[in-house]
Coordinates of C-alpha atoms in Angstrom, one line a residue:
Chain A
X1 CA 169.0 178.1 209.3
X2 CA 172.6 179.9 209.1
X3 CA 174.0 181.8 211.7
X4 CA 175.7 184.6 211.8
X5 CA 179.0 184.6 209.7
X6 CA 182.0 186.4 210.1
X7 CA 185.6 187.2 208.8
X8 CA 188.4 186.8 208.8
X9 CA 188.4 184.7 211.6
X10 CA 191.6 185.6 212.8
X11 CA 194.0 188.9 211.7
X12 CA 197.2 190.0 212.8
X13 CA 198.8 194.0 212.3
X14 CA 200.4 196.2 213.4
X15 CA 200.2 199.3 215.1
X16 CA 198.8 201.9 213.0
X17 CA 197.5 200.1 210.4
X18 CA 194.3 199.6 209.2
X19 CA 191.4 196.3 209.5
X20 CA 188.3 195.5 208.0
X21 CA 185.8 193.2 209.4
X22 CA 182.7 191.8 207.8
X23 CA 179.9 190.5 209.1
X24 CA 176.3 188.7 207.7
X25 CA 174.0 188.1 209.4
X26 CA 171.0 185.7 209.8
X27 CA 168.4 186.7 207.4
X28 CA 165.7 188.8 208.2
X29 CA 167.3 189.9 211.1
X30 CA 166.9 193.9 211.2
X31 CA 168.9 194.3 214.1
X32 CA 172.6 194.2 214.0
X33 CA 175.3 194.6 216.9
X34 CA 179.4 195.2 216.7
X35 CA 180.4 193.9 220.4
X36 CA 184.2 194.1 221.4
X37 CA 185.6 191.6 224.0
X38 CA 189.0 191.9 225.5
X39 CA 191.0 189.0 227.2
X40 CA 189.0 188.2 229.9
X41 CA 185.8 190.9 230.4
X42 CA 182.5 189.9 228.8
X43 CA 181.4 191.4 225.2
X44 CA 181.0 195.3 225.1
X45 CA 178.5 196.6 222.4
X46 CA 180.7 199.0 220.1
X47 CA 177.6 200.2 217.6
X48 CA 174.1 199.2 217.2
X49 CA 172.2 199.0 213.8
X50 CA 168.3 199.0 212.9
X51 CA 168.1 198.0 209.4
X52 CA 170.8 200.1 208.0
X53 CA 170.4 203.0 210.5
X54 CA 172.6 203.9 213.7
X55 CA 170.6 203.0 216.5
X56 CA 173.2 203.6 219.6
X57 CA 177.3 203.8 218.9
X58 CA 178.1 205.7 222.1
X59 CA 180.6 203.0 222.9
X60 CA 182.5 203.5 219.7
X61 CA 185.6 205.2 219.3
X62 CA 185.1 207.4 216.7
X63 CA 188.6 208.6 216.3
X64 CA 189.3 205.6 214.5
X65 CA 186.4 203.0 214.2
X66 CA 183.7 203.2 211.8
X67 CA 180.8 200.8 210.8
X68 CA 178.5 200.5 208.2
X69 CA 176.0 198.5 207.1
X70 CA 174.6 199.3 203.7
X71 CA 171.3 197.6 202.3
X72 CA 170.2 196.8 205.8
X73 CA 171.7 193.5 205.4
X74 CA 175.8 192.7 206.0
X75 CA 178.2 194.9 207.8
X76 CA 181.5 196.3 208.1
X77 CA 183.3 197.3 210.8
X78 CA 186.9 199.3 210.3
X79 CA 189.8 200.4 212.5
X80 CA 192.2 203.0 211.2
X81 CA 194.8 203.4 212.5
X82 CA 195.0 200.6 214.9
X83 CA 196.4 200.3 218.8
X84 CA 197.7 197.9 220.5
X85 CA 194.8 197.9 223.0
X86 CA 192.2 197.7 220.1
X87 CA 193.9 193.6 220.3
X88 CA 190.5 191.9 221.0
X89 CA 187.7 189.4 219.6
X90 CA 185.1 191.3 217.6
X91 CA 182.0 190.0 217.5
X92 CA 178.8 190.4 215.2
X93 CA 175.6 189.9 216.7
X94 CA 172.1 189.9 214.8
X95 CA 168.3 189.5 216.0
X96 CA 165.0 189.9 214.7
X97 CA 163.6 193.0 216.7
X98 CA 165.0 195.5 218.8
X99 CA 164.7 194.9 222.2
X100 CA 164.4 191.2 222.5
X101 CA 167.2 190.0 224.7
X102 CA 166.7 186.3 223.9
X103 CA 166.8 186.8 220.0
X104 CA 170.4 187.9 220.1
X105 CA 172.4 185.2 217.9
X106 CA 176.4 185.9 218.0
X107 CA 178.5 184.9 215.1
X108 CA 182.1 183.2 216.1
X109 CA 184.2 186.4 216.0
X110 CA 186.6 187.6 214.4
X111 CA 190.4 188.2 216.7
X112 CA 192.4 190.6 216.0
X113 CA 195.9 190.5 217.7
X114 CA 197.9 194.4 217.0
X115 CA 201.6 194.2 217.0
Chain B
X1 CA 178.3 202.4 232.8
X2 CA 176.5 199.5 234.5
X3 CA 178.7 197.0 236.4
X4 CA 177.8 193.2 236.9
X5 CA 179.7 191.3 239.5
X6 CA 180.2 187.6 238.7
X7 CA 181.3 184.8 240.6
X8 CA 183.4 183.0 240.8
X9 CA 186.1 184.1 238.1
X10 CA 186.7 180.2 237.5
X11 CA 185.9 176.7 238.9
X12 CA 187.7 173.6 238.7
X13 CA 185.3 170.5 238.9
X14 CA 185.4 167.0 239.1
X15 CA 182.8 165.0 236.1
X16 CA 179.6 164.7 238.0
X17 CA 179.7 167.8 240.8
X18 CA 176.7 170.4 240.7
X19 CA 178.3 173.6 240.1
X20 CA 176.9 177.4 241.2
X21 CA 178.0 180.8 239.8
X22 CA 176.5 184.4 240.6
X23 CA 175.9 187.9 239.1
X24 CA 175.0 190.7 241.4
X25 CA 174.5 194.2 240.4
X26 CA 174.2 197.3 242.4
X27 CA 171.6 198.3 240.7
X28 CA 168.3 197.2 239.1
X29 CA 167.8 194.8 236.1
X30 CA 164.4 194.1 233.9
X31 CA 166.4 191.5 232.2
X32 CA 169.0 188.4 233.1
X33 CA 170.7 186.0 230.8
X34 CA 172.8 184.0 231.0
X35 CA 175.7 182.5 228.1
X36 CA 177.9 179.9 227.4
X37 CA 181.0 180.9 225.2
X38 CA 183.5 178.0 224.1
X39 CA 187.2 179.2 223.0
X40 CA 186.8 180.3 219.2
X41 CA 183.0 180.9 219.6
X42 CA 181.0 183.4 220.5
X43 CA 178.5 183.5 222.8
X44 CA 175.4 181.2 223.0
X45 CA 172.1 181.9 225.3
X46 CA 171.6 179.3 227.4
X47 CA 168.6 180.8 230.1
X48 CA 166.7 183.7 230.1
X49 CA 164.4 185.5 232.9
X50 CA 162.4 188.1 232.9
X51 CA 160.5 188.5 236.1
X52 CA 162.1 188.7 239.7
X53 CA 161.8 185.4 241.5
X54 CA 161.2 183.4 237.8
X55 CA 163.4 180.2 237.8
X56 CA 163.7 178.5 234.7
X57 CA 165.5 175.2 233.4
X58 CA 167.0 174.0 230.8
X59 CA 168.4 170.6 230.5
X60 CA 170.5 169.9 233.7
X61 CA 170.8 173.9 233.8
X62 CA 168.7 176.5 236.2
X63 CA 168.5 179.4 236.5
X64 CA 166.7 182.2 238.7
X65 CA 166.3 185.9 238.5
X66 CA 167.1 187.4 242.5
X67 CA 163.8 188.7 243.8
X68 CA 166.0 192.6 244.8
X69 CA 165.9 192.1 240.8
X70 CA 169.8 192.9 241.6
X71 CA 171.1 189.1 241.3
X72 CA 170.7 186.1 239.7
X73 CA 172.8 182.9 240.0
X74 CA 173.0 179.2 237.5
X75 CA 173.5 175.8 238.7
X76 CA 174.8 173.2 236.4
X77 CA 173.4 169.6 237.5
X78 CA 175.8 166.4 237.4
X79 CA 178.8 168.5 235.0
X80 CA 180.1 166.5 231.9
X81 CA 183.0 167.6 230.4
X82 CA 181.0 169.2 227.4
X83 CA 180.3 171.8 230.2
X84 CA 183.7 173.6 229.9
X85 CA 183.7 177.3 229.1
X86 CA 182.8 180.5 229.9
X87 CA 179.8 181.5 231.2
X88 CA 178.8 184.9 231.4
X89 CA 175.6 186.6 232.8
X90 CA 174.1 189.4 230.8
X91 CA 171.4 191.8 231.5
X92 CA 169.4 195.0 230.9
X93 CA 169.5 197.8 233.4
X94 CA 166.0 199.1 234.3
X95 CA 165.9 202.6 233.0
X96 CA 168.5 201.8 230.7
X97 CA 168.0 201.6 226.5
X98 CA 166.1 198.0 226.7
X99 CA 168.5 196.7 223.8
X100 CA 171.8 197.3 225.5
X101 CA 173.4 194.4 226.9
X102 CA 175.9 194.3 230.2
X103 CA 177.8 191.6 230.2
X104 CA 179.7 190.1 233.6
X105 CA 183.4 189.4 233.1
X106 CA 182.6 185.3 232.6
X107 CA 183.4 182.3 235.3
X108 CA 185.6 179.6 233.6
X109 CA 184.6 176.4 234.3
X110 CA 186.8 173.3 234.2
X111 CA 185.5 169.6 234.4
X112 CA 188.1 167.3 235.1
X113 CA 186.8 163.5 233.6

């Protein structure tokens, strides 16, 4: 079975520009999670999706984040403009119900490094 | 937003030592679990518990969920060097959304052959 893929794997800008990042992940999974970890902490969860609905995104900064996911199936998550402190791994998460802790598979990441 | 204490921030080992780590809360969780992250990777689930008291293993890995439901700790038996990385414990808050995640801020463990 694939897991969860993501990319770029790695992407460098500056400040104030703008970053895409896609993510697909394991079939049949409805669920799908955007998680930002920073140098150091442990994954945050950005924006939750249930198919291709917004289940929670309270943790995303809506200035200049946005995520999609259309079809129910891949995902995209943007930053425009970019800060320096948005410099962090991104990470895709997918699983096959909502509320099942232990079905939570992670894709590699993508890291984004803002100049 | 929740907080998860985790200890130690990072371990240096020799090849055969049993290692310990812990995650205490302040409040209440329904759910721990516990991940191994290796550089370039994301996170993978390595033990999860779901009832205060439950230990469960996994290979030369256990784990136990605290019976205040406000800790858990993992032991790693007889450490390779395959063992390196961050671990990180992970839970749900009771009263909390029952998909949100909190993540600890990872112990780095080092295995010297």
């Amino acid at each position: 079975e694939a897991g969860v893929a993501q990319s770029p794997r790695y992407k460098i800008i500056e400040k104030r520009q703008s970053v895409a990042f896609w993510c697909n992940p394991i079939s049949g999974h409805a669920t799908l999670y955007w998680y930002q970890q920073i140098l150091g902490q442990g994954p945050k969860l950005l924006i939750q999706f249930q198919n291709n609905g917004v289940v929670d995104d309270s943790q995303l900064p809506k200035d200049r984040f946005s995520a999609e996911r259309l079809k129910g199936v891949d995902s995209t998550l943007k930053i425009q403009p970019a800060k320096l402190e948005d410099s962090a791994v991104y990470l895709c998460a997918s699983s096959f119900r909502v509320g099942e802790a232990d079905t939570q598979y992670f894709g590699p990441g993508t890291r984004l490094t803002v100049l | 937003g929740q907080q998860l204490n985790q200890s130690p921030q990072s371990m240096f080992i020799q090849e055969g030592e049993d290692v310990s780590m812990n995650c205490t809360s302040s409040s209440i969780f329904n759910t721990w679990l516990w991940y191994k992250q290796d550089p370039g990777e994301g996170p993978v689930l390595l033990i999860a518990l779901y009832k205060a008291g439950e230990l469960t293993s996994n290979g030369r890995l256990t784990a136990q969920f605290g019976i205040t439901r406000k800790d858990s700790f993992l032991n790693i038996s007889a450490s390779i060097p395959s063992d390196v990385g961050i671990y990180f414990c992970a839970g749900h808050p009771s009263g909390g959304s029952n998909y949100k995640l909190t993540f600890g801020k990872g112990t780095l463990l080092t295995v010297n052959p």
